[in-house]
Each structure stands twice: as structure tokens, then as C-alpha cells.
Amino acid sequence: MSTSNQSNTNSLPFVLTGIPGLEALHVWISIPFCFTYIMTLLGNSMVLLAVRLDKSLHEPMYHFISMLAVIDLIFSTAVVPKMLAVFWLGSREIGFEACFIQMFFIHTFTAVESGVLLAMSFDRYTAICNPLRYTTILTSSRTVQIGLLSLARGVGVMIPLMCLLTGLPYCKTRVIPHSYCEHMAVVELACADPSVSDLYSLTVATLLVGTDSVFITFSYGMILRSVIRLPSQEARLKTLRTCGSHISIILVFYIGGLLSMYLQMFPFGLAPHIQVLVADFYLTVPPVLNPLIYGIKMKPIQEGILKLLGQLAGLSFRKPIKTGQMPREGGTAKK
């Protein structure tokens, strides 16, 4: 194909079908996606505000949780509004550049989230296995550096992939049988050999997920060994509860991602709408589960959110003054 024809073809918008075969049910299908998006915005915003306003939560672990909340907000906002526009308004067209920008955000922040989960496992490993050096190893500035490094890694590995994908001519059809610009669904529209981009994406995904998973597994293996050696059963349970929330998030992220990826690569005879729904739920359900899991499992986050809700409602969470006891001002009781 000539360069001019390729340029003209690539300037045309793509068309998203939504859920193939279930177009008549789009309005009803949109209800859970709309609900999860609203809960994602509320839940993650509450976590961010609680960590920001409660000084007792200004610790590395809660900074990483804040990073996870920001990732979830970006992740969902990159996908759900356009998805709802397809379901509600029939606005199926998406510009060529907009499609690949959406894909870039999805893949980049998937890689960033994997890096943050790795950092969180290192945080727990240091706090439990090397507590005396925790404050010197994980300072506030170092926490920010780790977050920026995860972001740089995600952006750095995705820019070459986007260059490879946008350089392909897309002349088969403009219809994407999906509700967002899913990578493999878009590549199938190319009328040139995408083997280079396929090899690159498979290599990057394998290295990122494989490396992060190995180090996360090693960290929690060391943590489990240290927990077993604790003399107090109460201390063991408290430590396991703290790590349980992290492990829950990790399992949801990696198992959901692998399931979605393998169903796109190997359909196993499943109907197209099942594959699309699995991919859609992978992008929309974990961001709403993350703040719920942290809110349920981690007491400091619970208390921070309750304080925030109290401030918003104009309530005071101060301890009630006992009868006959005057309030203290400046540390001295009035007489």
C-alpha cells in the first residue's frame, strides 16, 4: 500500500460495536458499568482524601495505596465514559488517534499498577522482616521516586508498541468488535503483518508480569516465614490481616488480567460477547474493589474515611467530656 493511501486510511475513525450480539441490551448492560464507575470515583476519591487529610496516614504504605487509587481513577476514566456513550447514545465512532491514546493509557497504567503492587510487597517485606531500618529505607522521597520509576517504566515500554501499531495500515475494516480499543481486536484490522508488534507486546507482557510476579511471590514468601516465627498469635493474625488486603488486590489484578488476555488469544469456543464482557469487567471491577478491600481490611483507612465523612457532615469525632470534667485548653484545665 502506498504511503499516501495508508495515511488516508489511518485518518479515518474506528467504529466500536459495544457488546457483539447484545446490541439490543446495551441500555441494561450499561447499568452495572455506570454503577461501578460511580463507585470507583467515590471510593478512590475518599481514599485519596483520607490519606491526604489524615496525618497519621502519611506513611509509605498509604502513599502506595494513594498511587493505586490514582491509577484506578485514570484507568476507569480512560475506558468507561466512552463505553457508556456507546451503550447510551450510540456514539460508536472513535478517532484513529483517540483509539490509540485510549489503548496507550490502558496498557501503560496496567504496567504502572504492576510496578506499584511490586513496591507494596517490598514495603510490607521491609516493615515485617527488617522493621528497624524501615523508616530509613522507605522515606517519603524514596516512595515518590519508586512511583515515578513505575510510571517511567510503563510509559517507556508502551511508546515503542504504540509506534509499531500506529505504523500499520488498517484497511480491512474500521469496525472493532469490542466496547473499547482492545489491543488484539484492533491489530486484527491491520492489512500488514503485525508479527513484530505481536512479538514485542508478548515479550514485554511476559517480562513485566513474570518479573514482578516472581519478586512479589518471593517477598510474601519471606513475610510468611517471618510471621510463622512470631511468638504471639495475635501479632501473627494482625500481620496476616494487613498483608491479606495486599494479596487480595494482587490476585484480582493478575488473575483477572491473565484470564482476559488468554480468552482474547484463545477463545476456547466461547461466544464473542462473553470474551468482550470478561475484558470489560476486568477493566471496571478491580478499580471499584480496591478501595472496598482496603476499607474493609485496613482499620487505619477505615478510620481515615470515617473522619473524612464526619468532617463533610459537620460532625465531631472528639471524645465526649465526662460529667464534672472541664475541657482543657492549652494543656491546662480551667478552674
Coordinates of C-alpha atoms in Angstrom, one line a residue, residues 20-163:
P20 CA -21.3 -8.0 19.8
G21 CA -24.6 -9.8 19.5
L22 CA -26.1 -8.0 22.5
E23 CA -26.7 -4.5 21.0
A24 CA -30.4 -4.6 21.9
L25 CA -29.5 -5.0 25.6
H26 CA -26.9 -2.2 25.7
V27 CA -29.0 0.1 27.9
W28 CA -29.5 -2.6 30.5
I29 CA -25.9 -3.8 30.3
S30 CA -24.7 -0.2 30.9
I31 CA -26.3 -0.1 34.4
P32 CA -23.7 -2.2 36.2
F33 CA -20.9 -0.4 34.4
C34 CA -22.3 3.0 35.3
F35 CA -22.7 1.9 38.9
T36 CA -19.2 0.6 39.2
Y37 CA -17.8 3.7 37.6
I38 CA -19.6 6.0 40.1
M39 CA -18.4 3.8 43.0
T40 CA -14.9 3.8 41.6
L41 CA -14.9 7.6 41.6
L42 CA -16.3 7.9 45.1
G43 CA -14.3 5.1 46.7
N44 CA -10.9 6.0 45.3
S45 CA -11.5 9.8 45.9
M46 CA -12.4 9.0 49.5
V47 CA -9.2 7.0 49.9
L48 CA -7.1 9.8 48.4
L49 CA -8.7 12.5 50.6
A50 CA -8.5 10.4 53.7
V51 CA -4.7 9.8 53.2
R52 CA -4.2 13.4 52.3
L53 CA -6.0 14.9 55.3
D54 CA -5.1 12.4 58.0
K55 CA -1.5 13.0 59.0
S56 CA -1.3 9.6 60.7
L57 CA -1.7 8.0 57.2
H58 CA 1.4 9.9 55.8
E59 CA 3.4 6.7 55.6
P60 CA 4.9 4.9 52.6
M61 CA 2.3 2.1 52.6
Y62 CA -0.6 4.6 52.4
H63 CA 1.3 6.6 49.7
F64 CA 1.4 3.5 47.6
I65 CA -2.3 2.9 48.3
S66 CA -2.9 6.5 47.1
M67 CA -0.9 5.7 43.9
L68 CA -3.1 2.7 43.3
A69 CA -6.2 4.9 43.8
V70 CA -4.9 7.4 41.2
I71 CA -4.2 4.6 38.7
D72 CA -7.7 3.2 39.2
L73 CA -9.3 6.6 38.5
I74 CA -7.2 7.1 35.3
F75 CA -7.8 3.5 34.3
S76 CA -11.6 3.7 34.6
T77 CA -11.9 7.2 33.1
A78 CA -9.9 6.2 30.0
V79 CA -12.5 3.5 29.2
V80 CA -15.9 3.8 30.9
P81 CA -17.2 7.2 29.6
K82 CA -16.7 6.2 26.0
M83 CA -18.2 2.8 26.8
L84 CA -21.3 4.4 28.2
A85 CA -21.5 6.7 25.2
V86 CA -21.6 3.6 23.0
F87 CA -24.3 2.0 25.2
W88 CA -26.5 5.0 25.8
L89 CA -26.0 7.4 22.8
G90 CA -24.9 5.0 20.1
S91 CA -21.8 7.1 19.7
R92 CA -19.7 4.4 18.3
E93 CA -17.1 6.3 16.3
I94 CA -13.7 6.9 17.9
G95 CA -10.9 8.8 16.1
F96 CA -7.8 7.0 15.0
E97 CA -5.6 8.9 17.4
A98 CA -8.1 8.7 20.2
C99 CA -8.3 5.0 19.8
F100 CA -4.6 4.5 20.3
I101 CA -4.4 7.1 23.1
Q102 CA -7.0 5.0 24.9
M103 CA -5.0 1.9 24.3
F104 CA -1.9 3.6 25.5
F105 CA -3.5 4.6 28.8
I106 CA -4.9 1.1 29.4
H107 CA -1.6 -0.7 28.8
T108 CA 0.6 1.9 30.4
F109 CA -1.3 2.1 33.7
T110 CA -1.6 -1.7 33.7
A111 CA 2.2 -1.8 33.7
V112 CA 2.3 1.0 36.3
E113 CA -0.1 -0.8 38.6
S114 CA 2.0 -3.9 38.4
G115 CA 5.0 -1.9 39.5
V116 CA 3.1 -0.3 42.4
L117 CA 2.0 -3.7 43.6
L118 CA 5.6 -4.8 43.5
A119 CA 6.6 -1.8 45.5
M120 CA 3.8 -2.5 48.0
S121 CA 5.1 -6.0 48.5
F122 CA 8.6 -4.6 49.1
D123 CA 7.1 -2.2 51.6
R124 CA 5.5 -5.0 53.6
Y125 CA 8.6 -7.1 53.4
T126 CA 10.7 -4.3 54.8
A127 CA 8.2 -3.4 57.5
I128 CA 7.9 -7.0 58.7
C129 CA 11.3 -8.6 58.0
N130 CA 13.5 -5.5 58.6
P131 CA 11.4 -3.2 60.8
L132 CA 14.4 -1.3 62.4
R133 CA 15.5 0.0 59.1
Y134 CA 12.1 0.6 57.6
T135 CA 12.0 4.4 58.1
T136 CA 15.5 4.8 56.7
I137 CA 14.9 2.5 53.6
L138 CA 11.4 3.8 52.7
T139 CA 11.5 7.5 53.1
S140 CA 8.9 9.8 51.6
S141 CA 11.2 11.0 48.8
R142 CA 12.1 7.4 48.0
T143 CA 8.4 6.4 47.9
V144 CA 7.8 9.2 45.3
Q145 CA 10.9 8.0 43.3
I146 CA 9.5 4.5 43.2
G147 CA 6.2 5.7 42.0
L148 CA 7.8 7.8 39.3
L149 CA 10.0 4.9 38.3
S150 CA 6.9 2.7 37.9
L151 CA 5.3 5.4 35.7
A152 CA 8.5 5.8 33.6
R153 CA 8.8 2.1 33.1
G154 CA 5.2 1.8 31.9
V155 CA 5.5 4.8 29.5
G156 CA 8.9 3.6 28.3
V157 CA 7.8 0.1 27.3
M158 CA 4.5 1.3 25.7
I159 CA 5.8 4.1 23.5
P160 CA 7.6 1.6 21.1
L161 CA 4.5 -0.6 21.0
M162 CA 2.3 2.4 20.1
C163 CA 4.8 3.4 17.3

